[in-house]
PDB file of C-alpha atoms in Angstrom:
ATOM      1  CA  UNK A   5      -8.599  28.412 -44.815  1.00  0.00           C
ATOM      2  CA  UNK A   6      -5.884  26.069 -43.855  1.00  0.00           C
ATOM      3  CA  UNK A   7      -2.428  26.222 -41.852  1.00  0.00           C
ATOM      4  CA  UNK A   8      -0.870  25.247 -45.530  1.00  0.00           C
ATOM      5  CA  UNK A   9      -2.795  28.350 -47.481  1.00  0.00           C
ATOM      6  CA  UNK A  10      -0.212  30.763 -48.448  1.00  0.00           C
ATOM      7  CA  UNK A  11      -1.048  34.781 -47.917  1.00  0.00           C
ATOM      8  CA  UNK A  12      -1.500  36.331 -50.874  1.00  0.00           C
ATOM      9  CA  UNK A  13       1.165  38.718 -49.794  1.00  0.00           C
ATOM     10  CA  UNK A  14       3.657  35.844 -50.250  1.00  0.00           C
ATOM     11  CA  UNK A  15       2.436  35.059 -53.480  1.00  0.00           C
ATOM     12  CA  UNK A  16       2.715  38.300 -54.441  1.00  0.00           C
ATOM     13  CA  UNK A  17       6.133  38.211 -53.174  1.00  0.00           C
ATOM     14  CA  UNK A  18       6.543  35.104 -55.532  1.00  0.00           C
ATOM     15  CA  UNK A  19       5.117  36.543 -58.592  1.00  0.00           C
ATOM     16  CA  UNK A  20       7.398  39.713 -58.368  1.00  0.00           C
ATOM     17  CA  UNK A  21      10.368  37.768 -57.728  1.00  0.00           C
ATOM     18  CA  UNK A  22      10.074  35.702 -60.871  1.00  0.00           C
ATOM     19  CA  UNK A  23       8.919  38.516 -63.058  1.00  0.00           C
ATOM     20  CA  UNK A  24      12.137  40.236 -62.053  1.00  0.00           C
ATOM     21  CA  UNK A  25      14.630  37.112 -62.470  1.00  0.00           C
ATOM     22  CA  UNK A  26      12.878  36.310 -65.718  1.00  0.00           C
ATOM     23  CA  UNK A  27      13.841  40.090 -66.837  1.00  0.00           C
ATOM     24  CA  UNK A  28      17.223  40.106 -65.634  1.00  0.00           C
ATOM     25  CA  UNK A  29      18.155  36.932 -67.941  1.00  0.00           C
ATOM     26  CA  UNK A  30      15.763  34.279 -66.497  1.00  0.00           C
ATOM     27  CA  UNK A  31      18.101  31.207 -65.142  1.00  0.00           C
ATOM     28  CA  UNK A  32      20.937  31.643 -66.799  1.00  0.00           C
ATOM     29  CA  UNK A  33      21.127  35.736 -65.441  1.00  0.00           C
ATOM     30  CA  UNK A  34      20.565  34.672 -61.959  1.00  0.00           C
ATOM     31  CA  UNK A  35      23.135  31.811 -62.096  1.00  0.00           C
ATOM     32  CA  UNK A  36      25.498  34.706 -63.876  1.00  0.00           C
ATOM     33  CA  UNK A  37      25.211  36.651 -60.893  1.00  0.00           C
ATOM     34  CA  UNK A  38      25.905  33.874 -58.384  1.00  0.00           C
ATOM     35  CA  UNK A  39      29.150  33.455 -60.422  1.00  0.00           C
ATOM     36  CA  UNK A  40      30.135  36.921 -60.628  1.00  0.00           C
ATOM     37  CA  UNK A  41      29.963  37.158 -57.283  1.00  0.00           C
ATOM     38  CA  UNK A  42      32.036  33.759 -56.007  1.00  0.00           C
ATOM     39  CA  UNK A  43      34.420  34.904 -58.336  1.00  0.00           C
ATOM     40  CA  UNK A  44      34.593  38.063 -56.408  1.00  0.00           C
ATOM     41  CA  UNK A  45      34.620  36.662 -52.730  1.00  0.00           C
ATOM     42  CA  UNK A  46      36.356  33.589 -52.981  1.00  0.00           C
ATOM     43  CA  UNK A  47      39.141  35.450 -55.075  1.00  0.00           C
ATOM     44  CA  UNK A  48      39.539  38.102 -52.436  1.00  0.00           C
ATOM     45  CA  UNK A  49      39.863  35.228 -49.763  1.00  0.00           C
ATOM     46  CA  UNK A  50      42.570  33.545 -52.117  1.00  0.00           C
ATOM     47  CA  UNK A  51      44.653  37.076 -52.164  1.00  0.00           C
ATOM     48  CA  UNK A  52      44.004  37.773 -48.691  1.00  0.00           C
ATOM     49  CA  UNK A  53      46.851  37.628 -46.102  1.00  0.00           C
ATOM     50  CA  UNK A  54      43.946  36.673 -43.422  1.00  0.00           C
ATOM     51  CA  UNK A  55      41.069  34.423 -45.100  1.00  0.00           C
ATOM     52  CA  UNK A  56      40.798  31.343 -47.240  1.00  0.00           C
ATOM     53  CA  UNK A  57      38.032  29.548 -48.923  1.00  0.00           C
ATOM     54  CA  UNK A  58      36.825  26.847 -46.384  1.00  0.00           C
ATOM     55  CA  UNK A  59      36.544  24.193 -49.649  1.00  0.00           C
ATOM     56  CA  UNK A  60      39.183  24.422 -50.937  1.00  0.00           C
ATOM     57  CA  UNK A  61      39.227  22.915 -54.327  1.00  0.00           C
ATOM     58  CA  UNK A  62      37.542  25.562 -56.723  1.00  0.00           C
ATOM     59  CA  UNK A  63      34.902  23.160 -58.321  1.00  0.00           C
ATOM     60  CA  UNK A  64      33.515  21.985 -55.066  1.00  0.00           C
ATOM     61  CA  UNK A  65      32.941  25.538 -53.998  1.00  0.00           C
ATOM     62  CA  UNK A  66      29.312  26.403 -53.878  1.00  0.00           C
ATOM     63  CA  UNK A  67      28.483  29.656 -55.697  1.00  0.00           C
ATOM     64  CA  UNK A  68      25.133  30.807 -53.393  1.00  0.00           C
ATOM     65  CA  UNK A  69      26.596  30.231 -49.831  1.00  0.00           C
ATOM     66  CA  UNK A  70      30.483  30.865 -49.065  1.00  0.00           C
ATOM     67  CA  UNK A  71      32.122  29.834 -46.522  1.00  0.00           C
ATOM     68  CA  UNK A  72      35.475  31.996 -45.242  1.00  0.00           C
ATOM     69  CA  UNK A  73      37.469  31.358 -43.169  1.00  0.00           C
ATOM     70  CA  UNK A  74      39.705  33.683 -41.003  1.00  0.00           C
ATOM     71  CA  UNK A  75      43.307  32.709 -39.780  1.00  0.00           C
ATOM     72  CA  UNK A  76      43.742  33.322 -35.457  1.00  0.00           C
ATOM     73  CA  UNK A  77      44.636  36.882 -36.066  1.00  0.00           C
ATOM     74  CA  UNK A  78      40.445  37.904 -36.805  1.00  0.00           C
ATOM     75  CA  UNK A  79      37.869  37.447 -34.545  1.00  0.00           C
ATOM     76  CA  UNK A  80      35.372  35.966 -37.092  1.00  0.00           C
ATOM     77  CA  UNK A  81      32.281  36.745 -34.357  1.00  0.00           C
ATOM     78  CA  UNK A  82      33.899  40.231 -33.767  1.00  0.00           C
ATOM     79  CA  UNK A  83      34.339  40.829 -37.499  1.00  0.00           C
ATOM     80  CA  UNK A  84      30.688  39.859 -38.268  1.00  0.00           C
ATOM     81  CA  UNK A  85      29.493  42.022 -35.136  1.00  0.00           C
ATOM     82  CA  UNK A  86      30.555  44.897 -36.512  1.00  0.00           C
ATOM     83  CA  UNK A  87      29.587  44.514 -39.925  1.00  0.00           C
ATOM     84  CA  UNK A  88      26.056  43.987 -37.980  1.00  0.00           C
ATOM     85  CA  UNK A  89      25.834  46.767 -36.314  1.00  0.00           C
ATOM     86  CA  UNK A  90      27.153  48.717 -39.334  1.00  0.00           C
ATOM     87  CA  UNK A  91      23.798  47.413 -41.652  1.00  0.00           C
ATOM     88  CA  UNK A  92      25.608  44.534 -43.016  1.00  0.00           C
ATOM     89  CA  UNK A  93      23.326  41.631 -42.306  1.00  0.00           C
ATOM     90  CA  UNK A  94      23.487  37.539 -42.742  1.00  0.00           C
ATOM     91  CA  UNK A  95      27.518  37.123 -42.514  1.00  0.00           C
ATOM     92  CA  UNK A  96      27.405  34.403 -39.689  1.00  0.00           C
ATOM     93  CA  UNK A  97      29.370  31.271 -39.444  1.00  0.00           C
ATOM     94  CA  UNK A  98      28.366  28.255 -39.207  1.00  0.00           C
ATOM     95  CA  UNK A  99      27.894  27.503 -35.589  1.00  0.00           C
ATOM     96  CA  UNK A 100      28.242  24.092 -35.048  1.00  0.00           C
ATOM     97  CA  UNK A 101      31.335  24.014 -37.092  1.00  0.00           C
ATOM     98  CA  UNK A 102      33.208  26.064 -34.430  1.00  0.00           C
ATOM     99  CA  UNK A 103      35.244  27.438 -36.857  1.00  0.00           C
ATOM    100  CA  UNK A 104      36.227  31.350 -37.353  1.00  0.00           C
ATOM    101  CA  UNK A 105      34.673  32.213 -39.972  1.00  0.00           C
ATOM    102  CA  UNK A 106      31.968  33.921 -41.959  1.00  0.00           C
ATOM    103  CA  UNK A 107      28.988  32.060 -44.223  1.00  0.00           C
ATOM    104  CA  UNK A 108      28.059  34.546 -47.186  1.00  0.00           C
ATOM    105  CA  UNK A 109      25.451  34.923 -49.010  1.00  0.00           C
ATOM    106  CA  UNK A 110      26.046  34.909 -53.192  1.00  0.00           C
ATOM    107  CA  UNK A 111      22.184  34.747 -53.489  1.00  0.00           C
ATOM    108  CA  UNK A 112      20.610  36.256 -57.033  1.00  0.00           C
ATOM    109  CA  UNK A 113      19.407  39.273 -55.385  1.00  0.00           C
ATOM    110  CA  UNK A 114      22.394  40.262 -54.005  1.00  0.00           C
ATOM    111  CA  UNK A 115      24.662  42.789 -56.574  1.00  0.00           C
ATOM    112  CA  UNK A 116      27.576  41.206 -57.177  1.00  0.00           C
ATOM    113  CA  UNK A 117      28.879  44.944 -57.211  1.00  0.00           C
ATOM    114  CA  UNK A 118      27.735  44.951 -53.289  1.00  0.00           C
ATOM    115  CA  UNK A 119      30.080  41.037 -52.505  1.00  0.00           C
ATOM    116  CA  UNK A 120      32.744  43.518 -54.216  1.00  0.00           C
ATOM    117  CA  UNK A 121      31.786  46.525 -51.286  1.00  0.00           C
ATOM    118  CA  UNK A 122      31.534  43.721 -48.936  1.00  0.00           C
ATOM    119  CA  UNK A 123      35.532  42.713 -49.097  1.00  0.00           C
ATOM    120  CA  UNK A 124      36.083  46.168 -48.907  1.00  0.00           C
ATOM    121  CA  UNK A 125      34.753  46.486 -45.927  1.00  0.00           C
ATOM    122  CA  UNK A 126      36.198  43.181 -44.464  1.00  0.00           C
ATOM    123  CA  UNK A 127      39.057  44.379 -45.004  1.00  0.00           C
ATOM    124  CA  UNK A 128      38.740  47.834 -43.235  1.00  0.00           C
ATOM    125  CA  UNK A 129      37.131  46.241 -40.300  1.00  0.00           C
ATOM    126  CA  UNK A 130      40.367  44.008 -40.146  1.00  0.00           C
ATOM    127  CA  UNK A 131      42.726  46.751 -40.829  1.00  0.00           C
ATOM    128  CA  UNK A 132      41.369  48.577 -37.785  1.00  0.00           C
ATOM    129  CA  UNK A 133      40.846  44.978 -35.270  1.00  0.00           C
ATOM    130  CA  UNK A 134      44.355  44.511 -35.999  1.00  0.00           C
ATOM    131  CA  UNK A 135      46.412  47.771 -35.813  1.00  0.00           C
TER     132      UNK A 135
END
C-alpha cells in the first residue's frame, strides 16, 4: 500500500457518482442542471433590491460556483451564519476578496429546485436582519 492508493470506499464513492450522472442524462444532464440553477440564482440577484451578480456580464458568469454580492445594508458573514446554523451549508465568501458576499455552489448534485429554496430563504433571513 501506498500514500497515493485510493480506499476502496472512495472508489466506490466514484463508481456511484458516475452511474448516477450517467442516468440522469450523462454530461449534458449534469451541465443542464448547473444551468437551471445559475439561471435561478443569478436571476434572483438581478431582481433583488439587495444582491448582484459579482461578474457582471452574463457570459462570463460561471454556472458551478456563484458569486453574490450583497449591497451595505446585509451582513454577508451574518447572512451566511445563519443559514449555517439553520443546515444550510457551503455559502461562504470568498475571503481574501473582502467583499460581502456569498460563493454558491451550482454543483450537479445540488437540485436546482433546492438554489430555488435557497433565495427563498435569503430573502427571509434579510427580511428579518433588516426590519
Amino acid at each position: 500500500q501506498t500514500y497515493n492508493t485510493p480506499a476502496l470506499t472512495t472508489l466506490f464513492l466514484l463508481a456511484d457518482s458516475v452511474e448516477w450522472m450517467n442516468g440522469n442524462g450523462g454530461l449534458e444532464g449534469m451541465a443542464s442542471r448547473c444551468d437551471r440553477s445559475a439561471e435561478t440564482l443569478y436571476g434572483w440577484a438581478e431582481a433583488s433590491s439587495f444582491a448582484t451578480p459579482f461578474v457582471e456580464k452574463p457570459d462570463e458568469r460561471s454556472h458551478v460556483v456563484a458569486t453574490i454580492d450583497f449591497d451595505e445594508s446585509v451582513d454577508a458573514n451574518a447572512l451566511a451564519g445563519i443559514l449555517r446554523s439553520n443546515g444550510i451549508v457551503d455559502t461562504d465568501s470568498y475571503r481574501k476578496l473582502g467583499r460581502n458576499q456569498l460563493r454558491i455552489a451550482l454543483f450537479p448534485a445540488i437540485d436546482p429546485d433546492d438554489v430555488v429554496a435557497l433565495t427563498h430563504c435569503i430573502d427571509h433571513v434579510v427580511a428579518e436582519l433588516t426590519a
